[in-house]
Short mmCIF file of C-alpha atoms and ligand atoms in Angstrom, two decimals:
data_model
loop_
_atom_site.label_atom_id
_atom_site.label_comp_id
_atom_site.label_asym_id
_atom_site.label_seq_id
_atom_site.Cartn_x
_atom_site.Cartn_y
_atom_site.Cartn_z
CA UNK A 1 -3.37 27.73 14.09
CA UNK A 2 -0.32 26.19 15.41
CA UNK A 3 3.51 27.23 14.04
CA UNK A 4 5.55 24.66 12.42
CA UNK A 5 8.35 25.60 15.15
CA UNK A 6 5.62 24.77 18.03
CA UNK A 7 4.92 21.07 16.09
CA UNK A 8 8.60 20.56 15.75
CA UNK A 9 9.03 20.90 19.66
CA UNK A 10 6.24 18.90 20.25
CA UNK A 11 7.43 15.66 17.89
CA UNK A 12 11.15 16.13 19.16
CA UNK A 13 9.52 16.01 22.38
CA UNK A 14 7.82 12.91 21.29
CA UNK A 15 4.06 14.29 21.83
CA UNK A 16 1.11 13.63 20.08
CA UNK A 17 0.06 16.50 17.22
CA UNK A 18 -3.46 17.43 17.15
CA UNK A 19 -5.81 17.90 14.13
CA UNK A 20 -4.73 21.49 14.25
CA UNK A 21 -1.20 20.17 13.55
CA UNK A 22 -2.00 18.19 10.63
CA UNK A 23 -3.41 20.60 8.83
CA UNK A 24 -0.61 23.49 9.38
CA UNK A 25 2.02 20.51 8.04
CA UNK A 26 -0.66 20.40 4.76
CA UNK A 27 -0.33 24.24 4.78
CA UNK A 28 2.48 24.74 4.98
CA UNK A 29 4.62 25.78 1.54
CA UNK A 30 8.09 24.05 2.75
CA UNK A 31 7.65 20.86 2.43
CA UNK A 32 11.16 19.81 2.67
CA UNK A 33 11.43 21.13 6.31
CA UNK A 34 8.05 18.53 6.59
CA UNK A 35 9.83 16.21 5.53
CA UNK A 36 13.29 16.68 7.36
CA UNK A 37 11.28 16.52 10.59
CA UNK A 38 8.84 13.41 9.45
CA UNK A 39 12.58 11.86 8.64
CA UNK A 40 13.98 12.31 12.72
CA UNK A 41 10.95 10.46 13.43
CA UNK A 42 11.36 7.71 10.77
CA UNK A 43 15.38 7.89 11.63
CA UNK A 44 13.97 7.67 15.43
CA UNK A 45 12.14 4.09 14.62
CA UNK A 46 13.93 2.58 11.91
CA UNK A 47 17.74 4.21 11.49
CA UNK A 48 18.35 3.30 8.08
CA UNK A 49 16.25 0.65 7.22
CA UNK A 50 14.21 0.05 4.68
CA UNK A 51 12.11 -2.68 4.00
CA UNK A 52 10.65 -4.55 1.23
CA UNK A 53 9.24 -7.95 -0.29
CA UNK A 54 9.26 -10.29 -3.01
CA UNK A 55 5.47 -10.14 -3.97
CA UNK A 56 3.11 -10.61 -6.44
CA UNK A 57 -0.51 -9.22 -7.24
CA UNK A 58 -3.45 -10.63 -9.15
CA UNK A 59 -7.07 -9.44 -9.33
CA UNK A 60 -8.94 -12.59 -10.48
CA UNK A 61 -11.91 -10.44 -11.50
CA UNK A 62 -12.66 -7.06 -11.78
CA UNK A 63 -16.29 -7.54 -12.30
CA UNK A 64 -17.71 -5.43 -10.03
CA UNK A 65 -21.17 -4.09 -8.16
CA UNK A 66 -19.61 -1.03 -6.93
CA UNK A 67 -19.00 2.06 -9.36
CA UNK A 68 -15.90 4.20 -7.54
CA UNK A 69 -15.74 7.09 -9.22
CA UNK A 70 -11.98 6.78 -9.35
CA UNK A 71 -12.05 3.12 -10.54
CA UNK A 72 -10.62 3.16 -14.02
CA UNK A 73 -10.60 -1.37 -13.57
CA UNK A 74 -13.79 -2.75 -12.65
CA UNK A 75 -16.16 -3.82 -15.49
CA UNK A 76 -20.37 -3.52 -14.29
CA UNK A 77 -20.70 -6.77 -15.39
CA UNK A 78 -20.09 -10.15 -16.51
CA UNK A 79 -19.38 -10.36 -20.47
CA UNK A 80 -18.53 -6.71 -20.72
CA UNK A 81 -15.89 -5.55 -23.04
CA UNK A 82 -12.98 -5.91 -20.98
CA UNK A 83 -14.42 -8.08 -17.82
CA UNK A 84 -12.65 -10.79 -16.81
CA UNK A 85 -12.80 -13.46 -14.57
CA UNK A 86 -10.32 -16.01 -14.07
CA UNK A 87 -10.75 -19.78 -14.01
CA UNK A 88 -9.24 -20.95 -10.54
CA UNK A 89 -6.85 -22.79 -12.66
CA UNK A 90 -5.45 -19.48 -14.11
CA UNK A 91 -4.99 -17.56 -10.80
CA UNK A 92 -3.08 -20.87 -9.92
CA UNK A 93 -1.46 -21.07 -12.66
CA UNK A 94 -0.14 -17.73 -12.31
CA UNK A 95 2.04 -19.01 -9.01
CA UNK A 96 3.07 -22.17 -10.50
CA UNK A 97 4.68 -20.34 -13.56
CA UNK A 98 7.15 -18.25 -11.04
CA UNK A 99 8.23 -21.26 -8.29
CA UNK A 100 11.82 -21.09 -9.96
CA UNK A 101 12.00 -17.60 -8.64
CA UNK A 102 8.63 -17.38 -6.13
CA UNK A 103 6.91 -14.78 -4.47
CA UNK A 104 7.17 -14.65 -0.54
CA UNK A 105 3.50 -12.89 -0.65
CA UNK A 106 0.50 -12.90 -2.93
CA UNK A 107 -1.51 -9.74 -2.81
CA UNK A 108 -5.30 -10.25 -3.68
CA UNK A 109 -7.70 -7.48 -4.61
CA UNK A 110 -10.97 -7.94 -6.85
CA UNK A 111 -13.87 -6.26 -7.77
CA UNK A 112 -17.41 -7.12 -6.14
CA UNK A 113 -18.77 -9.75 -8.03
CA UNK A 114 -22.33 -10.78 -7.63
CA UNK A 115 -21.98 -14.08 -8.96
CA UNK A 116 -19.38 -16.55 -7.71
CA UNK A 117 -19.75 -18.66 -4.81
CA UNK A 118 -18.36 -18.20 -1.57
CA UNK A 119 -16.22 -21.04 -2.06
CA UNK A 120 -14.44 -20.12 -5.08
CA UNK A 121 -12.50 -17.43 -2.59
CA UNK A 122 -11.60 -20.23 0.22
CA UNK A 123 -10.86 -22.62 -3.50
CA UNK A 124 -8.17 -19.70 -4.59
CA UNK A 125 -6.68 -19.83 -1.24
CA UNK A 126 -6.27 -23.13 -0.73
CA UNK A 127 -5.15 -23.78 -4.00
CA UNK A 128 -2.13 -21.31 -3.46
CA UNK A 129 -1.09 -23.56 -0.54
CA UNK A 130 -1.24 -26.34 -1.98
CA UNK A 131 1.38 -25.46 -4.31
CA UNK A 132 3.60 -22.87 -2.16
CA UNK A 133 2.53 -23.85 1.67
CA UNK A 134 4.26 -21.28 3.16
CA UNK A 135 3.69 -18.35 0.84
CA UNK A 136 1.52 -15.57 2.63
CA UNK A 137 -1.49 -14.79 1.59
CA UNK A 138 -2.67 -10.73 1.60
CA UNK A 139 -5.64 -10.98 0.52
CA UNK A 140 -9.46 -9.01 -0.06
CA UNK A 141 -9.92 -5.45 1.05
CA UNK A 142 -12.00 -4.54 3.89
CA UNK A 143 -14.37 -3.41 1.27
CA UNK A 144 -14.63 -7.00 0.03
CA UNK A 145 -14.73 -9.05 3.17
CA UNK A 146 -17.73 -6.49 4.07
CA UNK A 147 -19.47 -7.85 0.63
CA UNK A 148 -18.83 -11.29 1.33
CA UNK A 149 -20.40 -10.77 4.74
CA UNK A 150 -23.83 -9.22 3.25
CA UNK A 151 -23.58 -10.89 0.02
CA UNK A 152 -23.31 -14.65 1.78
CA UNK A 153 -25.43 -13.74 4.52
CA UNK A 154 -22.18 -13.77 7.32
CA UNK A 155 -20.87 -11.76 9.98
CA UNK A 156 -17.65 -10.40 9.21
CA UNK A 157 -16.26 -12.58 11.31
CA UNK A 158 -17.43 -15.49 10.10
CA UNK A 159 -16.48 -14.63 6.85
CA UNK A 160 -12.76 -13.96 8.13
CA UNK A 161 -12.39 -17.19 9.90
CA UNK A 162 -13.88 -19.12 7.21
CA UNK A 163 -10.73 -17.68 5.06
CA UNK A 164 -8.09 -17.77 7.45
CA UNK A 165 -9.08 -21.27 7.75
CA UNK A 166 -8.60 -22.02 3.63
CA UNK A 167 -5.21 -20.04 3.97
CA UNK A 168 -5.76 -16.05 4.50
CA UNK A 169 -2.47 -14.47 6.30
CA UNK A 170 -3.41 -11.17 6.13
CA UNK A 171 -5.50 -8.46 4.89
CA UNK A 172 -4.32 -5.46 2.46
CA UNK A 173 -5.12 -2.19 3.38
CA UNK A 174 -7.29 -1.15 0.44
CA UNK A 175 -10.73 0.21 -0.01
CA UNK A 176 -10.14 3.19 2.44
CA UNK A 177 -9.84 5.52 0.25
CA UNK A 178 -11.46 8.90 1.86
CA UNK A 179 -13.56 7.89 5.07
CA UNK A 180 -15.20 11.00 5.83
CA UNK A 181 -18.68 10.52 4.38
CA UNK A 182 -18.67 14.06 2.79
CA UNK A 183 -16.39 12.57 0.25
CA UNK A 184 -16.88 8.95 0.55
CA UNK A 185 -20.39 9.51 -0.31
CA UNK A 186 -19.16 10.92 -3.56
CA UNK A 187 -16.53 9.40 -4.71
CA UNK A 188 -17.97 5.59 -3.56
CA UNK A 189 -21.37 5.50 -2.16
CA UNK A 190 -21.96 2.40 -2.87
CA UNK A 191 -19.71 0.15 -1.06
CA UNK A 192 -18.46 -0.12 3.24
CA UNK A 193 -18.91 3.13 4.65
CA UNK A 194 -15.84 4.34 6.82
CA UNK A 195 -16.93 2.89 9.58
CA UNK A 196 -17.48 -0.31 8.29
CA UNK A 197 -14.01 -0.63 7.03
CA UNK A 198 -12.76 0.22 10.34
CA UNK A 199 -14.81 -2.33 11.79
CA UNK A 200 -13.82 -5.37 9.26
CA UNK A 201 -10.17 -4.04 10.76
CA UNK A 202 -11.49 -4.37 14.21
CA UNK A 203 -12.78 -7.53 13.97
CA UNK A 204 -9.51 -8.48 12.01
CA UNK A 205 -7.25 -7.47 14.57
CA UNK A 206 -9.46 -9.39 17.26
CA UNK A 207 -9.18 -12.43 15.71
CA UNK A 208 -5.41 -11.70 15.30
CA UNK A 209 -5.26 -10.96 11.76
CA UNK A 210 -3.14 -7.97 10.98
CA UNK A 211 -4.11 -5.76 8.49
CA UNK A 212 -2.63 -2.43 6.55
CA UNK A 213 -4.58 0.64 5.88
CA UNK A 214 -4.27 3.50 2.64
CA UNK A 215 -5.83 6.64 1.86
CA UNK A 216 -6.81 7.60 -1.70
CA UNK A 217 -5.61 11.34 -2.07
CA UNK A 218 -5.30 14.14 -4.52
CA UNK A 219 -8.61 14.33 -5.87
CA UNK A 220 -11.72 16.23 -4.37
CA UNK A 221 -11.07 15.96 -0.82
CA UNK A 222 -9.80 18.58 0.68
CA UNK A 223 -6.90 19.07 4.09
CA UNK A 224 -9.59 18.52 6.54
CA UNK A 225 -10.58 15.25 5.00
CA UNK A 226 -7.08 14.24 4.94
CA UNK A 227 -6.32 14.43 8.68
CA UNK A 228 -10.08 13.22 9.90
CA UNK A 229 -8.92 10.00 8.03
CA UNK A 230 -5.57 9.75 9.56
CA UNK A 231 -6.91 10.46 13.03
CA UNK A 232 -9.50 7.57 12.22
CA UNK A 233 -7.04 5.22 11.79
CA UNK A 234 -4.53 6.25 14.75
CA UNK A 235 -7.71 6.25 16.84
CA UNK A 236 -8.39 2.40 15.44
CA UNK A 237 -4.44 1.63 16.18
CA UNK A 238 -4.92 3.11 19.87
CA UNK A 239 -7.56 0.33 20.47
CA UNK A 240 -6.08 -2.70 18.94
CA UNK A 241 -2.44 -2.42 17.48
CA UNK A 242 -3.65 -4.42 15.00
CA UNK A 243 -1.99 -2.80 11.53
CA UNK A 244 1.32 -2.93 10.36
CA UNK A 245 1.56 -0.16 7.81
CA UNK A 246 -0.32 2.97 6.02
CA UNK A 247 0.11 3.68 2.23
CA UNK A 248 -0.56 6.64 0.88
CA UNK A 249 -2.42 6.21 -2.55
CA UNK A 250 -2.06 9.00 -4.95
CA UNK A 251 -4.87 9.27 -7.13
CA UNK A 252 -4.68 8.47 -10.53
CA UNK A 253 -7.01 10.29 -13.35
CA UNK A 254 -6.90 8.16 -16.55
CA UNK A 255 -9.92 6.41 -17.74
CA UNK A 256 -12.17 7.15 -14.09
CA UNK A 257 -15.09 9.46 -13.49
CA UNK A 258 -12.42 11.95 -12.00
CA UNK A 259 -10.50 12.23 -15.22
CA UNK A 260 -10.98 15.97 -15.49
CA UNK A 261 -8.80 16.40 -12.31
CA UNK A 262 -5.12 16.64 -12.38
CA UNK A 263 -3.11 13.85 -10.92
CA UNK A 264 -1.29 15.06 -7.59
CA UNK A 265 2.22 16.44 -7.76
CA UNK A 266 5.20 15.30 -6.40
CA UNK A 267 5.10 17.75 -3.80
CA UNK A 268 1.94 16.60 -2.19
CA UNK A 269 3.15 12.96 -2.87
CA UNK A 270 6.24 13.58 -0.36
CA UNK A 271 3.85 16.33 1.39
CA UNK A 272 1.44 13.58 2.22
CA UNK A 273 4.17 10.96 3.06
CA UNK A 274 5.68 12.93 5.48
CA UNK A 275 2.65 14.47 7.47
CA UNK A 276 1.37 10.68 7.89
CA UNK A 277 4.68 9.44 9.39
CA UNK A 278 4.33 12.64 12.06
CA UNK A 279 0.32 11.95 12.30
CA UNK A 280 0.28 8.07 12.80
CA UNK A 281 2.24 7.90 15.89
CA UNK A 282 1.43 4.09 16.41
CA UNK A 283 1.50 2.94 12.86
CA UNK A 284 5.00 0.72 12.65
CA UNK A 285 5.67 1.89 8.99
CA UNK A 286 5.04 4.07 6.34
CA UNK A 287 5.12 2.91 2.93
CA UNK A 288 6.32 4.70 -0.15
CA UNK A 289 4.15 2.65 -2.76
CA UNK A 290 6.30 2.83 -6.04
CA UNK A 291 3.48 2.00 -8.20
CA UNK A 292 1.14 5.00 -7.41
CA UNK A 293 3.84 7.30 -6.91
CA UNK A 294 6.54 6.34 -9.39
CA UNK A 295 9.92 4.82 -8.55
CA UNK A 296 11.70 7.55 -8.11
CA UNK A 297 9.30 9.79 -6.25
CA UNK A 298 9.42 6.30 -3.85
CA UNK A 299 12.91 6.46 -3.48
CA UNK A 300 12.51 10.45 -2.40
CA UNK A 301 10.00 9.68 0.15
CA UNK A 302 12.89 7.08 1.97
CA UNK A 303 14.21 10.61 2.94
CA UNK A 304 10.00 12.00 3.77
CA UNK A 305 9.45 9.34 6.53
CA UNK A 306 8.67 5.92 4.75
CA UNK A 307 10.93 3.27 6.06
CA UNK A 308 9.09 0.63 3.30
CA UNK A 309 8.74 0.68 -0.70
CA UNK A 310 6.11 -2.59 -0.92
CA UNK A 311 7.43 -5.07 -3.33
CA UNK A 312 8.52 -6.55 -6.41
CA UNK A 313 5.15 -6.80 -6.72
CA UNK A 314 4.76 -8.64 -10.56
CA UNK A 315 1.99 -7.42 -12.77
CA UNK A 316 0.45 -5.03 -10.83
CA UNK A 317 -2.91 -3.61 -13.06
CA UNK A 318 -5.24 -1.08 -11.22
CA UNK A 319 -2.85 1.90 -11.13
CA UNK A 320 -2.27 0.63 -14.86
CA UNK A 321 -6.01 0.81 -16.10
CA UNK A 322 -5.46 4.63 -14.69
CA UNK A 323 -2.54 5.01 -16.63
CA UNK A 324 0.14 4.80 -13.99
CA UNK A 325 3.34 5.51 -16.16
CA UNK A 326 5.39 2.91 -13.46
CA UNK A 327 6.71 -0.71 -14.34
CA UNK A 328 4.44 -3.05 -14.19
CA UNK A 329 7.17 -4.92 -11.70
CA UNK A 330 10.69 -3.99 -10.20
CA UNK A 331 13.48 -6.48 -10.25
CA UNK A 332 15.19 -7.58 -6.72
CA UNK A 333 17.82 -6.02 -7.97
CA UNK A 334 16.41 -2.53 -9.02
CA UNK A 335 14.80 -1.96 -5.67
CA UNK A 336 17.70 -2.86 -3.76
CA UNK A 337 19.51 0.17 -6.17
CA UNK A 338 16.39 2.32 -5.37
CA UNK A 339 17.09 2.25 -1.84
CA UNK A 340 20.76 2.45 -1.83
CA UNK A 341 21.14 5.16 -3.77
CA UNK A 342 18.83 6.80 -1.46
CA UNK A 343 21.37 5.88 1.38
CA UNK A 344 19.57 3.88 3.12
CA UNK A 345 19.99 0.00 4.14
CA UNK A 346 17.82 -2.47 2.16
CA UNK A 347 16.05 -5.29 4.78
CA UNK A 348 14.05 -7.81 2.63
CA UNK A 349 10.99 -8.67 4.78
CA UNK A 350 8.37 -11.21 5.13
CA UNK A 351 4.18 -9.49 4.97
CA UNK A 352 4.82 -9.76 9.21
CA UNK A 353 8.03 -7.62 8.84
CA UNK A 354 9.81 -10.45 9.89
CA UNK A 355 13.36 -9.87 8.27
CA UNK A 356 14.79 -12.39 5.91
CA UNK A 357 18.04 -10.74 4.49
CA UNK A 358 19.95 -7.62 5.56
CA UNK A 359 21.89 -6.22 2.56
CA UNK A 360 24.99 -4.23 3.11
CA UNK A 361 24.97 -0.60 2.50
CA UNK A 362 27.81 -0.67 0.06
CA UNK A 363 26.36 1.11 -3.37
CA UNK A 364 26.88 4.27 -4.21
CA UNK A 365 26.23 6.31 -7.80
CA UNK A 366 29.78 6.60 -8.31
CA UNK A 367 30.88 2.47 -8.23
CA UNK A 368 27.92 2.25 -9.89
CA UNK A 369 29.40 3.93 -12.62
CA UNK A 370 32.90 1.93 -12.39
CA UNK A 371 30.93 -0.80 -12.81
CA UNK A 372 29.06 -0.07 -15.72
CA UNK A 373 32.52 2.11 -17.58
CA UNK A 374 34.13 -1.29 -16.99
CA UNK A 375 31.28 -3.47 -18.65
CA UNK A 376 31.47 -1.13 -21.33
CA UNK A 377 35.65 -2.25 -21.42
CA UNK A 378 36.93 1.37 -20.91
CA UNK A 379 38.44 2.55 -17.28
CA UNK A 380 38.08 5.29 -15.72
CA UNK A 381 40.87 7.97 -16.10
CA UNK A 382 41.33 9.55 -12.40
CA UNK A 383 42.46 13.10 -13.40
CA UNK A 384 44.09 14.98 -10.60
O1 LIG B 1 -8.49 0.18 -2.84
C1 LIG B 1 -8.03 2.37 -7.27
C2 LIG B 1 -6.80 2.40 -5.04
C3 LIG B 1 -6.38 0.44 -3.98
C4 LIG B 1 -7.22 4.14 -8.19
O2 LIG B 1 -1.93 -3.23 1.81
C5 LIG B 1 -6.60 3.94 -6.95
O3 LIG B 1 0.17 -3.42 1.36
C6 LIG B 1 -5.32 5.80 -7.31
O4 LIG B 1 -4.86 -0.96 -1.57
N1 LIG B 1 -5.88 6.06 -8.51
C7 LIG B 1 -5.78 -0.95 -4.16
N2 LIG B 1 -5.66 4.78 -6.51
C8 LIG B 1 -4.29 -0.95 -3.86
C9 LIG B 1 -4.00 -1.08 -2.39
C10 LIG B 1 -2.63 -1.38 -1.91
C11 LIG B 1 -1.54 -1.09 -2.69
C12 LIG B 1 -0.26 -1.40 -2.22
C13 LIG B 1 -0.08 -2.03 -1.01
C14 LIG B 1 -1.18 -2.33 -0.24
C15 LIG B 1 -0.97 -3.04 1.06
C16 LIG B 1 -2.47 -2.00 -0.66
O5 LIG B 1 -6.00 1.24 -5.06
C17 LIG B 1 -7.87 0.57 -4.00
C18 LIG B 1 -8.04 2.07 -4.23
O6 LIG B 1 -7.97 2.77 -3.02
N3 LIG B 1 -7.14 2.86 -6.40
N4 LIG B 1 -8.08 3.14 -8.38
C19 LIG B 1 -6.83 5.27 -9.00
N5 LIG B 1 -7.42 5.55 -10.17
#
């Protein structure tokens, strides 16, 4: 096994940790020298800033063929208690309602549904352009453009240029959850193996699509399964440079076929964060997804190597089915809080991390409370 003080020379040095490495930083007990060391690196790329986007989420139907053993949303089928489907007029309408204030993104994930056409997918895209043109459009896992593919009788890339040309931007980096087949063959067996998600990213990033990528942790896999997947998906970055971010997912027990399991702590959530910034050495960014791991377990993992916290977001449901305890939204305002407070310097972002709006830095906890003692029409009393 490797020492923590030989990895530390080795990322100061800027070198490449092995698969021994990655599981001594899972090891090891201190996880807030992990993270003080995944934090250089994230310092290295990114100083200060911290990105994050105005978006919005809908799952037009969580009917679906697949039966994840962590899946606490999808519905079997059609007319089951709880299904639902939406009406392309619905998932439209749920844009239209919010143009006063609108999303920059709209993030798209659905169950596998057996029976809708093809078109109703390139429909709901182009129908979101029609009424915001340039909104961006992350949408269908790799999971899901694989079921299209077999389900319509398409390659994958046929399937992926048939939606970039209704209006697809980008793809989201769900579905991953753990590749290794050990687990995957446990936990979802019947949907894309590892390899084909890799290879819907693969085609993706040939056709110039760029793409994000998650892992699913905290339940039965164990270290080893952890760092195959991250070395999977640095070995996928090495050949095309194709995705922008990984997301840790932390798993959530409520209502799934892995409720008797505990959900994972917030040690192993800032654990996790922090040995995936040092592991992914070509991954751009790390994100600290607020909605899986709570806000303020996010806003401690701007200090464990993630340099992003996702979005507003907007009625976000999956983590909710599995009894995620975490806003269904944040405000603009309440993220740009999150991430001051955390010292760090708020960059709202486009899906292509193309930056819209640097904040200043200004906040701190204590004007904060000026602010709010002066609201309340009292001052504060300096005593000294
Ligand atoms: O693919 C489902 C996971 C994913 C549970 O690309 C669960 O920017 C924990 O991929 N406990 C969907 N996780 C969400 C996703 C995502 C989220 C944020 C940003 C991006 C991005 C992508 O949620 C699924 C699955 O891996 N999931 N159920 C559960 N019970």
């Amino acid at each position: 096994m490797t020492t923590l003080a030989e990895i530390t020379k080795k990322v100061r040095a800027g070198e490449r940790l092995t698969a021994e490495d990655g599981l001594t930083l899972f090891r090891e007990p201190d996880f807030v020298t992990i993270g003080q060391l995944a934090n250089e690196v994230r310092e290295r790329l990114h100083g200060d800033r911290t990105y994050f986007n105005r978006n919005m989420r809908i799952e037009v139907t969580n009917v679906c063929m697949a039966s994840c053993l962590f899946c606490s949303f999808a519905k079997l089928e059609e007319g089951m208690p709880g299904s639902h489907t939406m009406k392309l007029e619905e998932a439209w309408r749920e844009l239209e309602i919010r143009m006063d204030d609108p999303p920059g993104e709209i993030h798209v994930v659905n169950g596998l549904h057996p029976g809708l056409p093809f078109s109703y997918y390139e429909d709901l895209l182009k129908g979101f352009k029609r009424i915001k043109p340039d909104v961006h459009l992350k949408c269908f896992t790799a999971v899901e453009i694989h079921f299209f593919a077999k389900h319509y009788g398409m390659t994958n890339e046929e399937v992926l240029v048939k939606l970039r040309e209704a209006g697809l931007d980008s793809l989201p980096g769900g579905g991953a959850e753990i590749f290794h087949p050990d687990v995957r063959s446990r936990i979802s067996n019947d949907k894309a193996t590892g390899d084909e998600w890799i290879e819907v990213h693969r085609v993706a990033h040939r056709l110039g699509i760029r793409t994000n990528s998650t892992m699913l942790y905290g339940h039965i896999e164990t270290f080893d399964h952890r760092v195959d997947h991250l070395l999977r998906l640095r070995a996928l970055q090495d050949e095309t440079g194709g995705m922008q971010a990984f997301i840790p997912l932390a798993f959530h027990p409520d209502g799934n076929g892995m409720k008797h399991l505990p959900a994972p702590t917030a040690a192993d959530d800032l654990r996790t964060l922090a040995v995936s910034r040092l592991m992914l050495d070509n991954i751009p960014h790390i994100k600290a997804y607020w909605v899986s791991s709570t806000p303020k377990i996010a806003q401690l993992g701007l200090r464990f190597g993630a340099d992003d916290m996702d979005g507003t977001i907007i009625h976000e449901t999956i983590y909710h089915a599995a009894g995620s305890s975490s806003p269904q939204g944040l405000s603009y305002d309440e993220l740009l809080r999150l991430i001051r407070e955390a010292g760090r310097t708020p960059i709202e972002r486009d899906t292509l991390y193309n930056v819209l709006k640097e904040h200043p830095r200004e906040y701190v906890p204590e004007a904060a409370m000026k602010v709010k003692d002066r609201k309340a029409g009292r001052h504060l009393q300096v005593v000294g």
